PDB file of C-alpha atoms and ligand atoms in Angstrom:
ATOM      1  CA  MET A   1     121.333  93.460 144.206  1.00  0.00           C
ATOM      2  CA  SER A   2     118.986  94.442 141.602  1.00  0.00           C
ATOM      3  CA  PRO A   3     117.874  92.687 138.684  1.00  0.00           C
ATOM      4  CA  GLU A   4     120.690  92.568 135.881  1.00  0.00           C
ATOM      5  CA  PRO A   5     120.025  96.116 132.295  1.00  0.00           C
ATOM      6  CA  ILE A   6     118.432  94.070 129.184  1.00  0.00           C
ATOM      7  CA  ARG A   7     120.353  95.239 126.297  1.00  0.00           C
ATOM      8  CA  ILE A   8     119.054  95.290 122.738  1.00  0.00           C
ATOM      9  CA  ALA A   9     120.401  97.008 119.650  1.00  0.00           C
ATOM     10  CA  GLN A  10     118.003  97.092 116.317  1.00  0.00           C
ATOM     11  CA  ILE A  11     120.460  97.430 112.844  1.00  0.00           C
ATOM     12  CA  SER A  12     118.130  98.295 110.389  1.00  0.00           C
ATOM     13  CA  ASP A  13     118.101  99.370 106.885  1.00  0.00           C
ATOM     14  CA  LEU A  14     120.330  96.699 105.738  1.00  0.00           C
ATOM     15  CA  HIS A  15     119.807  96.342 101.942  1.00  0.00           C
ATOM     16  CA  ILE A  16     121.510  93.548 100.988  1.00  0.00           C
ATOM     17  CA  LYS A  17     122.588  92.460  96.902  1.00  0.00           C
ATOM     18  CA  PRO A  18     123.540  90.209  95.503  1.00  0.00           C
ATOM     19  CA  PRO A  19     127.618  89.771  95.955  1.00  0.00           C
ATOM     20  CA  GLY A  20     129.465  92.427  93.929  1.00  0.00           C
ATOM     21  CA  SER A  21     126.196  94.536  93.526  1.00  0.00           C
ATOM     22  CA  LEU A  22     126.358  98.863  94.711  1.00  0.00           C
ATOM     23  CA  ALA A  23     123.331  99.606  95.902  1.00  0.00           C
ATOM     24  CA  TYR A  24     122.511 102.710  93.046  1.00  0.00           C
ATOM     25  CA  GLY A  25     125.818 102.510  92.166  1.00  0.00           C
ATOM     26  CA  ARG A  26     127.883 103.511  94.835  1.00  0.00           C
ATOM     27  CA  VAL A  27     127.196 101.991  98.271  1.00  0.00           C
ATOM     28  CA  ASP A  28     128.618  98.375  99.115  1.00  0.00           C
ATOM     29  CA  THR A  29     126.023  97.713 101.369  1.00  0.00           C
ATOM     30  CA  GLY A  30     127.469  94.163 102.029  1.00  0.00           C
ATOM     31  CA  LYS A  31     130.807  95.842 103.876  1.00  0.00           C
ATOM     32  CA  ALA A  32     129.134  97.669 105.529  1.00  0.00           C
ATOM     33  CA  LEU A  33     126.769  95.743 106.944  1.00  0.00           C
ATOM     34  CA  GLU A  34     129.802  92.969 107.214  1.00  0.00           C
ATOM     35  CA  ARG A  35     131.596  96.597 109.817  1.00  0.00           C
ATOM     36  CA  CYS A  36     128.419  96.243 111.618  1.00  0.00           C
ATOM     37  CA  VAL A  37     128.118  92.304 112.811  1.00  0.00           C
ATOM     38  CA  ALA A  38     131.582  93.786 113.781  1.00  0.00           C
ATOM     39  CA  ALA A  39     131.045  96.530 115.410  1.00  0.00           C
ATOM     40  CA  LEU A  40     128.102  94.034 116.787  1.00  0.00           C
ATOM     41  CA  ASN A  41     129.490  91.086 118.602  1.00  0.00           C
ATOM     42  CA  GLU A  42     132.618  93.349 119.532  1.00  0.00           C
ATOM     43  CA  PHE A  43     130.082  95.719 122.186  1.00  0.00           C
ATOM     44  CA  LYS A  44     131.248  95.274 125.585  1.00  0.00           C
ATOM     45  CA  PRO A  45     129.121  94.636 127.050  1.00  0.00           C
ATOM     46  CA  ALA A  46     127.207  91.912 125.219  1.00  0.00           C
ATOM     47  CA  PRO A  47     123.755  93.347 123.703  1.00  0.00           C
ATOM     48  CA  ASP A  48     121.131  90.764 124.904  1.00  0.00           C
ATOM     49  CA  PHE A  49     119.090  90.627 121.302  1.00  0.00           C
ATOM     50  CA  VAL A  50     119.297  91.994 117.951  1.00  0.00           C
ATOM     51  CA  VAL A  51     116.854  92.941 115.808  1.00  0.00           C
ATOM     52  CA  ILE A  52     116.725  94.384 112.926  1.00  0.00           C
ATOM     53  CA  SER A  53     114.008  96.975 111.652  1.00  0.00           C
ATOM     54  CA  GLY A  54     113.021  96.023 107.640  1.00  0.00           C
ATOM     55  CA  ASP A  55     114.360  96.369 104.653  1.00  0.00           C
ATOM     56  CA  LEU A  56     116.991  92.892 104.512  1.00  0.00           C
ATOM     57  CA  ALA A  57     117.250  92.984 100.868  1.00  0.00           C
ATOM     58  CA  ASP A  58     116.549  95.357  98.980  1.00  0.00           C
ATOM     59  CA  THR A  59     115.463  93.919  95.526  1.00  0.00           C
ATOM     60  CA  PRO A  60     114.376  91.970  96.171  1.00  0.00           C
ATOM     61  CA  THR A  61     115.963  88.203  96.191  1.00  0.00           C
ATOM     62  CA  THR A  62     116.026  84.426  97.170  1.00  0.00           C
ATOM     63  CA  GLU A  63     119.961  85.340  96.167  1.00  0.00           C
ATOM     64  CA  GLU A  64     120.398  88.828  98.673  1.00  0.00           C
ATOM     65  CA  TYR A  65     117.879  86.532 101.295  1.00  0.00           C
ATOM     66  CA  GLN A  66     120.965  83.875 101.092  1.00  0.00           C
ATOM     67  CA  TYR A  67     123.820  86.447 101.022  1.00  0.00           C
ATOM     68  CA  LEU A  68     121.985  87.430 104.144  1.00  0.00           C
ATOM     69  CA  LYS A  69     122.203  84.685 105.892  1.00  0.00           C
ATOM     70  CA  ARG A  70     126.243  84.843 105.380  1.00  0.00           C
ATOM     71  CA  LEU A  71     127.065  87.973 106.086  1.00  0.00           C
ATOM     72  CA  LEU A  72     125.017  87.542 109.448  1.00  0.00           C
ATOM     73  CA  ALA A  73     126.988  84.051 109.913  1.00  0.00           C
ATOM     74  CA  PRO A  74     129.432  85.101 111.785  1.00  0.00           C
ATOM     75  CA  LEU A  75     127.094  87.075 115.064  1.00  0.00           C
ATOM     76  CA  ASN A  76     127.671  85.979 118.001  1.00  0.00           C
ATOM     77  CA  LEU A  77     124.118  87.646 119.449  1.00  0.00           C
ATOM     78  CA  PRO A  78     120.298  86.595 118.964  1.00  0.00           C
ATOM     79  CA  PHE A  79     118.820  88.080 115.860  1.00  0.00           C
ATOM     80  CA  ALA A  80     115.160  88.435 114.044  1.00  0.00           C
ATOM     81  CA  GLY A  81     114.168  90.759 111.809  1.00  0.00           C
ATOM     82  CA  ILE A  82     111.056  91.786 110.029  1.00  0.00           C
ATOM     83  CA  PRO A  83     110.187  93.319 107.185  1.00  0.00           C
ATOM     84  CA  GLY A  84     110.392  96.754 105.373  1.00  0.00           C
ATOM     85  CA  ASN A  85     108.583  97.828 102.035  1.00  0.00           C
ATOM     86  CA  HIS A  86     112.550  96.153 100.588  1.00  0.00           C
ATOM     87  CA  ASP A  87     111.227  93.519 101.712  1.00  0.00           C
ATOM     88  CA  SER A  88     108.933  89.770 100.909  1.00  0.00           C
ATOM     89  CA  ARG A  89     107.257  88.261 103.481  1.00  0.00           C
ATOM     90  CA  GLU A  90     107.255  85.135 101.695  1.00  0.00           C
ATOM     91  CA  LEU A  91     111.702  84.714 101.303  1.00  0.00           C
ATOM     92  CA  MET A  92     111.944  86.251 104.895  1.00  0.00           C
ATOM     93  CA  ARG A  93     109.571  83.024 105.405  1.00  0.00           C
ATOM     94  CA  THR A  94     111.705  80.140 103.533  1.00  0.00           C
ATOM     95  CA  ALA A  95     114.509  82.156 104.762  1.00  0.00           C
ATOM     96  CA  PHE A  96     114.004  82.169 107.951  1.00  0.00           C
ATOM     97  CA  PRO A  97     111.290  79.745 109.009  1.00  0.00           C
ATOM     98  CA  ASP A  98     112.280  78.911 112.790  1.00  0.00           C
ATOM     99  CA  ALA A  99     111.538  82.190 113.413  1.00  0.00           C
ATOM    100  CA  SER A 100     108.331  82.921 115.971  1.00  0.00           C
ATOM    101  CA  TYR A 101     106.140  83.961 114.334  1.00  0.00           C
ATOM    102  CA  ALA A 102     102.459  85.026 115.445  1.00  0.00           C
ATOM    103  CA  ALA A 103     100.564  83.897 112.479  1.00  0.00           C
ATOM    104  CA  ALA A 104     101.226  80.268 109.985  1.00  0.00           C
ATOM    105  CA  SER A 105     100.565  83.069 107.181  1.00  0.00           C
ATOM    106  CA  GLY A 106     100.562  86.339 105.954  1.00  0.00           C
ATOM    107  CA  PRO A 107     102.442  89.150 108.907  1.00  0.00           C
ATOM    108  CA  LEU A 108     105.797  88.554 109.452  1.00  0.00           C
ATOM    109  CA  ASP A 109     104.460  89.531 113.458  1.00  0.00           C
ATOM    110  CA  GLN A 110     107.038  88.361 116.192  1.00  0.00           C
ATOM    111  CA  LYS A 111     106.501  88.518 120.842  1.00  0.00           C
ATOM    112  CA  ILE A 112     110.280  87.629 121.520  1.00  0.00           C
ATOM    113  CA  GLU A 113     110.836  87.527 125.650  1.00  0.00           C
ATOM    114  CA  VAL A 114     114.265  89.184 126.154  1.00  0.00           C
ATOM    115  CA  GLY A 115     114.400  88.123 130.263  1.00  0.00           C
ATOM    116  CA  GLY A 116     112.199  90.568 131.560  1.00  0.00           C
ATOM    117  CA  LEU A 117     111.282  92.499 128.807  1.00  0.00           C
ATOM    118  CA  ASP A 118     108.811  91.829 125.765  1.00  0.00           C
ATOM    119  CA  LEU A 119     109.682  92.742 121.682  1.00  0.00           C
ATOM    120  CA  LEU A 120     106.566  93.686 119.795  1.00  0.00           C
ATOM    121  CA  LEU A 121     107.952  92.423 116.206  1.00  0.00           C
ATOM    122  CA  LEU A 122     105.728  94.857 113.832  1.00  0.00           C
ATOM    123  CA  ASP A 123     104.981  93.399 110.054  1.00  0.00           C
ATOM    124  CA  SER A 124     103.946  97.340 108.217  1.00  0.00           C
ATOM    125  CA  SER A 125     104.990  95.436 104.322  1.00  0.00           C
ATOM    126  CA  VAL A 126     102.795  95.946 102.055  1.00  0.00           C
ATOM    127  CA  HIS A 127     102.907  93.800  99.620  1.00  0.00           C
ATOM    128  CA  ARG A 128     105.141  96.224  96.568  1.00  0.00           C
ATOM    129  CA  LYS A 129     104.602  99.184  97.913  1.00  0.00           C
ATOM    130  CA  PRO A 130     106.873 101.889  99.635  1.00  0.00           C
ATOM    131  CA  HIS A 131     104.475 103.043 102.033  1.00  0.00           C
ATOM    132  CA  GLY A 132     103.738 100.855 105.673  1.00  0.00           C
ATOM    133  CA  ALA A 133     100.650 100.344 106.904  1.00  0.00           C
ATOM    134  CA  LEU A 134      99.086  97.721 110.398  1.00  0.00           C
ATOM    135  CA  GLU A 135      97.333  94.839 108.551  1.00  0.00           C
ATOM    136  CA  ALA A 136      93.982  94.155 111.187  1.00  0.00           C
ATOM    137  CA  PRO A 137      95.495  91.256 111.802  1.00  0.00           C
ATOM    138  CA  THR A 138      98.371  92.593 113.679  1.00  0.00           C
ATOM    139  CA  LEU A 139      97.071  94.869 115.436  1.00  0.00           C
ATOM    140  CA  GLY A 140      94.883  92.785 116.810  1.00  0.00           C
ATOM    141  CA  TRP A 141      97.614  91.029 116.986  1.00  0.00           C
ATOM    142  CA  LEU A 142      99.640  93.256 119.449  1.00  0.00           C
ATOM    143  CA  ASP A 143      96.232  94.499 121.529  1.00  0.00           C
ATOM    144  CA  ALA A 144      95.645  91.003 122.415  1.00  0.00           C
ATOM    145  CA  ALA A 145      99.207  90.578 122.738  1.00  0.00           C
ATOM    146  CA  LEU A 146      99.958  93.577 125.107  1.00  0.00           C
ATOM    147  CA  ALA A 147      96.494  92.984 127.474  1.00  0.00           C
ATOM    148  CA  ALA A 148      98.624  89.542 128.160  1.00  0.00           C
ATOM    149  CA  SER A 149     100.716  91.567 130.691  1.00  0.00           C
ATOM    150  CA  SER A 150     100.125  94.093 132.772  1.00  0.00           C
ATOM    151  CA  ASP A 151     103.793  94.399 134.595  1.00  0.00           C
ATOM    152  CA  ARG A 152     106.439  93.335 131.640  1.00  0.00           C
ATOM    153  CA  PRO A 153     107.714  96.772 130.084  1.00  0.00           C
ATOM    154  CA  ALA A 154     107.822  96.901 126.510  1.00  0.00           C
ATOM    155  CA  LEU A 155     109.651  97.393 123.376  1.00  0.00           C
ATOM    156  CA  LEU A 156     107.320  97.672 119.836  1.00  0.00           C
ATOM    157  CA  PHE A 157     109.418  97.704 116.906  1.00  0.00           C
ATOM    158  CA  LEU A 158     108.103  98.088 112.610  1.00  0.00           C
ATOM    159  CA  HIS A 159     110.396  99.666 110.119  1.00  0.00           C
ATOM    160  CA  HIS A 160     107.551 103.002 109.311  1.00  0.00           C
ATOM    161  CA  PRO A 161     107.605 105.368 111.439  1.00  0.00           C
ATOM    162  CA  PRO A 162     104.115 106.344 112.317  1.00  0.00           C
ATOM    163  CA  PHE A 163     105.144 110.055 112.251  1.00  0.00           C
ATOM    164  CA  LYS A 164     106.125 112.556 108.935  1.00  0.00           C
ATOM    165  CA  ALA A 165     110.337 113.166 109.919  1.00  0.00           C
ATOM    166  CA  GLY A 166     110.538 116.474 107.565  1.00  0.00           C
ATOM    167  CA  ILE A 167     111.753 115.237 104.602  1.00  0.00           C
ATOM    168  CA  TRP A 168     109.598 115.353 102.220  1.00  0.00           C
ATOM    169  CA  HIS A 169     109.980 112.643  99.767  1.00  0.00           C
ATOM    170  CA  MET A 170     109.524 109.960 102.738  1.00  0.00           C
ATOM    171  CA  ASP A 171     106.898 111.322 104.599  1.00  0.00           C
ATOM    172  CA  ARG A 172     104.484 110.183 101.318  1.00  0.00           C
ATOM    173  CA  GLN A 173     105.986 106.274 102.481  1.00  0.00           C
ATOM    174  CA  ASN A 174     105.554 106.256 105.862  1.00  0.00           C
ATOM    175  CA  LEU A 175     102.625 104.728 108.301  1.00  0.00           C
ATOM    176  CA  PHE A 176      99.736 104.870 106.640  1.00  0.00           C
ATOM    177  CA  ASN A 177      97.529 104.172 109.480  1.00  0.00           C
ATOM    178  CA  ALA A 178      99.182 105.641 112.514  1.00  0.00           C
ATOM    179  CA  SER A 179      95.813 106.442 114.017  1.00  0.00           C
ATOM    180  CA  GLU A 180      95.061 102.835 114.035  1.00  0.00           C
ATOM    181  CA  LEU A 181      98.078 102.289 115.925  1.00  0.00           C
ATOM    182  CA  ASP A 182      97.980 105.347 118.363  1.00  0.00           C
ATOM    183  CA  PRO A 183      94.810 103.309 121.094  1.00  0.00           C
ATOM    184  CA  ILE A 184      96.613 100.256 120.955  1.00  0.00           C
ATOM    185  CA  ILE A 185      99.903 102.143 122.431  1.00  0.00           C
ATOM    186  CA  ARG A 186      97.755 104.204 125.013  1.00  0.00           C
ATOM    187  CA  ARG A 187      95.823 101.999 126.086  1.00  0.00           C
ATOM    188  CA  HIS A 188      98.984  99.702 127.924  1.00  0.00           C
ATOM    189  CA  PRO A 189     100.869 101.538 129.429  1.00  0.00           C
ATOM    190  CA  ARG A 190     103.848  99.231 129.237  1.00  0.00           C
ATOM    191  CA  VAL A 191     104.220 100.012 126.285  1.00  0.00           C
ATOM    192  CA  GLN A 192     108.640 102.226 127.336  1.00  0.00           C
ATOM    193  CA  LEU A 193     109.436 102.305 123.519  1.00  0.00           C
ATOM    194  CA  ILE A 194     108.314 102.233 120.052  1.00  0.00           C
ATOM    195  CA  ALA A 195     111.552 101.594 117.249  1.00  0.00           C
ATOM    196  CA  THR A 196     110.746 102.507 113.097  1.00  0.00           C
ATOM    197  CA  GLY A 197     113.664 102.621 110.372  1.00  0.00           C
ATOM    198  CA  HIS A 198     112.941 102.846 107.174  1.00  0.00           C
ATOM    199  CA  ILE A 199     114.822 106.590 106.699  1.00  0.00           C
ATOM    200  CA  HIS A 200     117.988 105.550 107.249  1.00  0.00           C
ATOM    201  CA  ARG A 201     118.357 108.679 109.977  1.00  0.00           C
ATOM    202  CA  ALA A 202     118.138 109.390 113.985  1.00  0.00           C
ATOM    203  CA  ALA A 203     115.471 110.236 114.876  1.00  0.00           C
ATOM    204  CA  LEU A 204     113.332 111.430 117.935  1.00  0.00           C
ATOM    205  CA  THR A 205     109.685 112.010 118.526  1.00  0.00           C
ATOM    206  CA  MET A 206     106.533 111.875 121.264  1.00  0.00           C
ATOM    207  CA  PHE A 207     103.418 108.943 119.763  1.00  0.00           C
ATOM    208  CA  ALA A 208     100.573 108.881 121.665  1.00  0.00           C
ATOM    209  CA  GLY A 209     102.743 109.230 124.626  1.00  0.00           C
ATOM    210  CA  VAL A 210     105.903 106.843 123.881  1.00  0.00           C
ATOM    211  CA  PRO A 211     109.414 107.785 123.294  1.00  0.00           C
ATOM    212  CA  THR A 212     109.694 107.428 118.725  1.00  0.00           C
ATOM    213  CA  THR A 213     112.703 106.677 117.371  1.00  0.00           C
ATOM    214  CA  ILE A 214     114.518 105.859 114.109  1.00  0.00           C
ATOM    215  CA  CYS A 215     117.310 103.918 114.005  1.00  0.00           C
ATOM    216  CA  PRO A 216     120.021 104.741 111.636  1.00  0.00           C
ATOM    217  CA  ALA A 217     121.460 102.029 108.642  1.00  0.00           C
ATOM    218  CA  PRO A 218     125.335 101.518 108.295  1.00  0.00           C
ATOM    219  CA  ASN A 219     125.223 102.206 105.092  1.00  0.00           C
ATOM    220  CA  HIS A 220     124.122 105.093 104.072  1.00  0.00           C
ATOM    221  CA  ALA A 221     121.361 107.930 104.787  1.00  0.00           C
ATOM    222  CA  VAL A 222     118.168 109.684 102.953  1.00  0.00           C
ATOM    223  CA  ASP A 223     119.806 112.834 102.857  1.00  0.00           C
ATOM    224  CA  LEU A 224     118.283 115.972 105.754  1.00  0.00           C
ATOM    225  CA  ASP A 225     116.444 117.644 103.237  1.00  0.00           C
ATOM    226  CA  LEU A 226     114.681 119.305 105.474  1.00  0.00           C
ATOM    227  CA  ALA A 227     114.340 122.193 103.044  1.00  0.00           C
ATOM    228  CA  GLU A 228     112.390 120.791  99.341  1.00  0.00           C
ATOM    229  CA  LEU A 229     115.645 121.644  97.247  1.00  0.00           C
ATOM    230  CA  ARG A 230     116.542 118.647  96.090  1.00  0.00           C
ATOM    231  CA  LYS A 231     115.003 115.605  94.325  1.00  0.00           C
ATOM    232  CA  PRO A 232     115.379 112.239  97.073  1.00  0.00           C
ATOM    233  CA  SER A 233     118.737 112.156  97.057  1.00  0.00           C
ATOM    234  CA  PHE A 234     120.594 110.121  99.819  1.00  0.00           C
ATOM    235  CA  LYS A 235     124.721 110.638 101.741  1.00  0.00           C
ATOM    236  CA  VAL A 236     126.740 107.823 102.724  1.00  0.00           C
ATOM    237  CA  GLU A 237     127.449 109.647 106.598  1.00  0.00           C
ATOM    238  CA  PRO A 238     128.457 108.034 109.576  1.00  0.00           C
ATOM    239  CA  PRO A 239     127.333 104.581 109.636  1.00  0.00           C
ATOM    240  CA  ALA A 240     124.978 103.226 113.715  1.00  0.00           C
ATOM    241  CA  PHE A 241     123.319 101.677 115.094  1.00  0.00           C
ATOM    242  CA  HIS A 242     120.909 101.315 119.095  1.00  0.00           C
ATOM    243  CA  LEU A 243     121.267 100.406 121.485  1.00  0.00           C
ATOM    244  CA  HIS A 244     118.832 100.170 123.924  1.00  0.00           C
ATOM    245  CA  THR A 245     119.118  99.846 127.629  1.00  0.00           C
ATOM    246  CA  TRP A 246     116.012  97.926 130.441  1.00  0.00           C
ATOM    247  CA  PHE A 247     117.515  99.388 133.690  1.00  0.00           C
ATOM    248  CA  PRO A 248     115.029  97.484 135.302  1.00  0.00           C
ATOM    249  CA  GLY A 249     114.508 100.029 138.966  1.00  0.00           C
ATOM    250  CA  GLU A 250     111.948 102.397 141.860  1.00  0.00           C
ATOM    251  CA  GLY A 251     108.550 101.329 140.019  1.00  0.00           C
ATOM    252  CA  PHE A 252     109.012  99.880 136.263  1.00  0.00           C
ATOM    253  CA  GLY A 253     112.137 101.021 135.056  1.00  0.00           C
ATOM    254  CA  THR A 254     113.446 102.862 133.085  1.00  0.00           C
ATOM    255  CA  LEU A 255     115.069 102.954 129.125  1.00  0.00           C
ATOM    256  CA  VAL A 256     117.711 105.245 127.638  1.00  0.00           C
ATOM    257  CA  THR A 257     118.724 104.860 123.497  1.00  0.00           C
ATOM    258  CA  HIS A 258     122.350 104.534 122.972  1.00  0.00           C
ATOM    259  CA  GLN A 259     123.583 105.680 119.391  1.00  0.00           C
ATOM    260  CA  VAL A 260     126.666 103.505 118.474  1.00  0.00           C
ATOM    261  CA  PRO A 261     129.205 104.758 115.890  1.00  0.00           C
ATOM    262  CA  ILE A 262     130.496 102.050 113.169  1.00  0.00           C
ATOM    263  CA  GLY A 263     133.634 102.846 113.141  1.00  0.00           C
ATOM    264  CA  THR A 264     137.507 102.944 114.970  1.00  0.00           C
ATOM    265  CA  PHE A 265     137.593 106.655 116.296  1.00  0.00           C
ATOM    266  CA  ASP A 266     140.797 107.622 117.767  1.00  0.00           C
ATOM    267  CA  GLY A 267     140.307 107.101 121.420  1.00  0.00           C
ATOM    268  CA  PRO A 268     139.236 106.457 124.726  1.00  0.00           C
ATOM    269  CA  HIS A 269     141.600 109.127 126.585  1.00  0.00           C
ATOM    270  CA  PRO A 270     141.612 109.726 129.696  1.00  0.00           C
ATOM    271  CA  PHE A 271     141.094 112.681 131.045  1.00  0.00           C
ATOM    272  CA  PHE A 272     143.145 111.807 134.424  1.00  0.00           C
ATOM    273  CA  GLY A 273     146.442 111.961 134.514  1.00  0.00           C
ATOM    274  CA  LEU A 274     148.665 110.123 137.624  1.00  0.00           C
ATOM    275  CA  ASP A 275     148.423 112.176 139.500  1.00  0.00           C
ATOM    276  CA  GLY A 276     144.779 112.509 139.737  1.00  0.00           C
ATOM    277  CA  LYS A 277     144.307 115.567 137.987  1.00  0.00           C
ATOM    278  CA  LEU A 278     142.262 116.720 135.496  1.00  0.00           C
ATOM    279  CA  LEU A 279     144.843 116.489 132.166  1.00  0.00           C
TER     280      LEU A 279
HETATM  281 FE1  FE2 B 301     112.295 100.879 104.316  1.00  0.00          FE
END
C-alpha cells in the first residue's frame, strides 16, 4: 500500500485588528477569519497542518494578537505562523511562546516535520518596512536544514514573494534579496514548493526551478491593476485558502495545490441520474 497523502493548508494575510475595528475602514477581518476557521474545520479529509504565511495582525499590537488567538482557538488543526510586514517578531514570540523557533532571538524561522514532509517556515520580515528580506542567519539556517536530508520532500513558506507579480505598488515591496535565496534552492532539489502571501491573491510562477505560489486571503484582495490605472487599491473578492497535497509515489512523489473557496456554494450536484446516464 502506498503511503497516505499529506495535506498542508495555507492561509495568509489575516490582518486582525482589535475587535470592532475594520481594516481600511471597510473589511471585517475578524469575521473573515471566523469563516476561514470554520471552512478548515469542515474540510474533509482534515488537513494535517495549517501554515499561516504572514500578516497575522495588522498594526500590530498585543491586543490584536490576543484577539487572533481567540479567533484561532476553535481551529481543530495544528498550525504555525510566520511574520509578515504587518507583524512584530517580539509580539509574535510572546503570543506564541511554544512554537519551535530555530533560534532564541532574531528571525522566527521554524522547521516542522509532518509525516515524511519537511515544512520550512522562513521569516522574511524587515522591522517596520513593507518589503521583505531574508537575513543571513535565516539563509544559513535554511541551507543547513535542507542539507540535513536529501530524501525528504520540503516545502518552503515565507510571506514575501521572491518575484514580481505585475502589480506595481506590490512589486516594489517584494523579497528584495531573492537572488540570495535562489542558489540555496538550486543546491537542494528536495524543495518541491515555495509558498508565499502578501498580495492577497493567487499567483503561480517558477523560482529557482521550483513552483512558487501566492496564497489568496480570507478577507480582501489587492486590486489586479496590471495596467497601473489606479492608486494602491483593494477589492473584496471571493475569499480562499490553498491546500497543498503531497502524494508520495514512485521516485519522490507529486505536490498538487488546490485553491479552496471559503463560503457556501450551490451543490454538489450529481453528474449522472439514477439510470446512470449523464444528466
Ligand atoms: Fe504583507
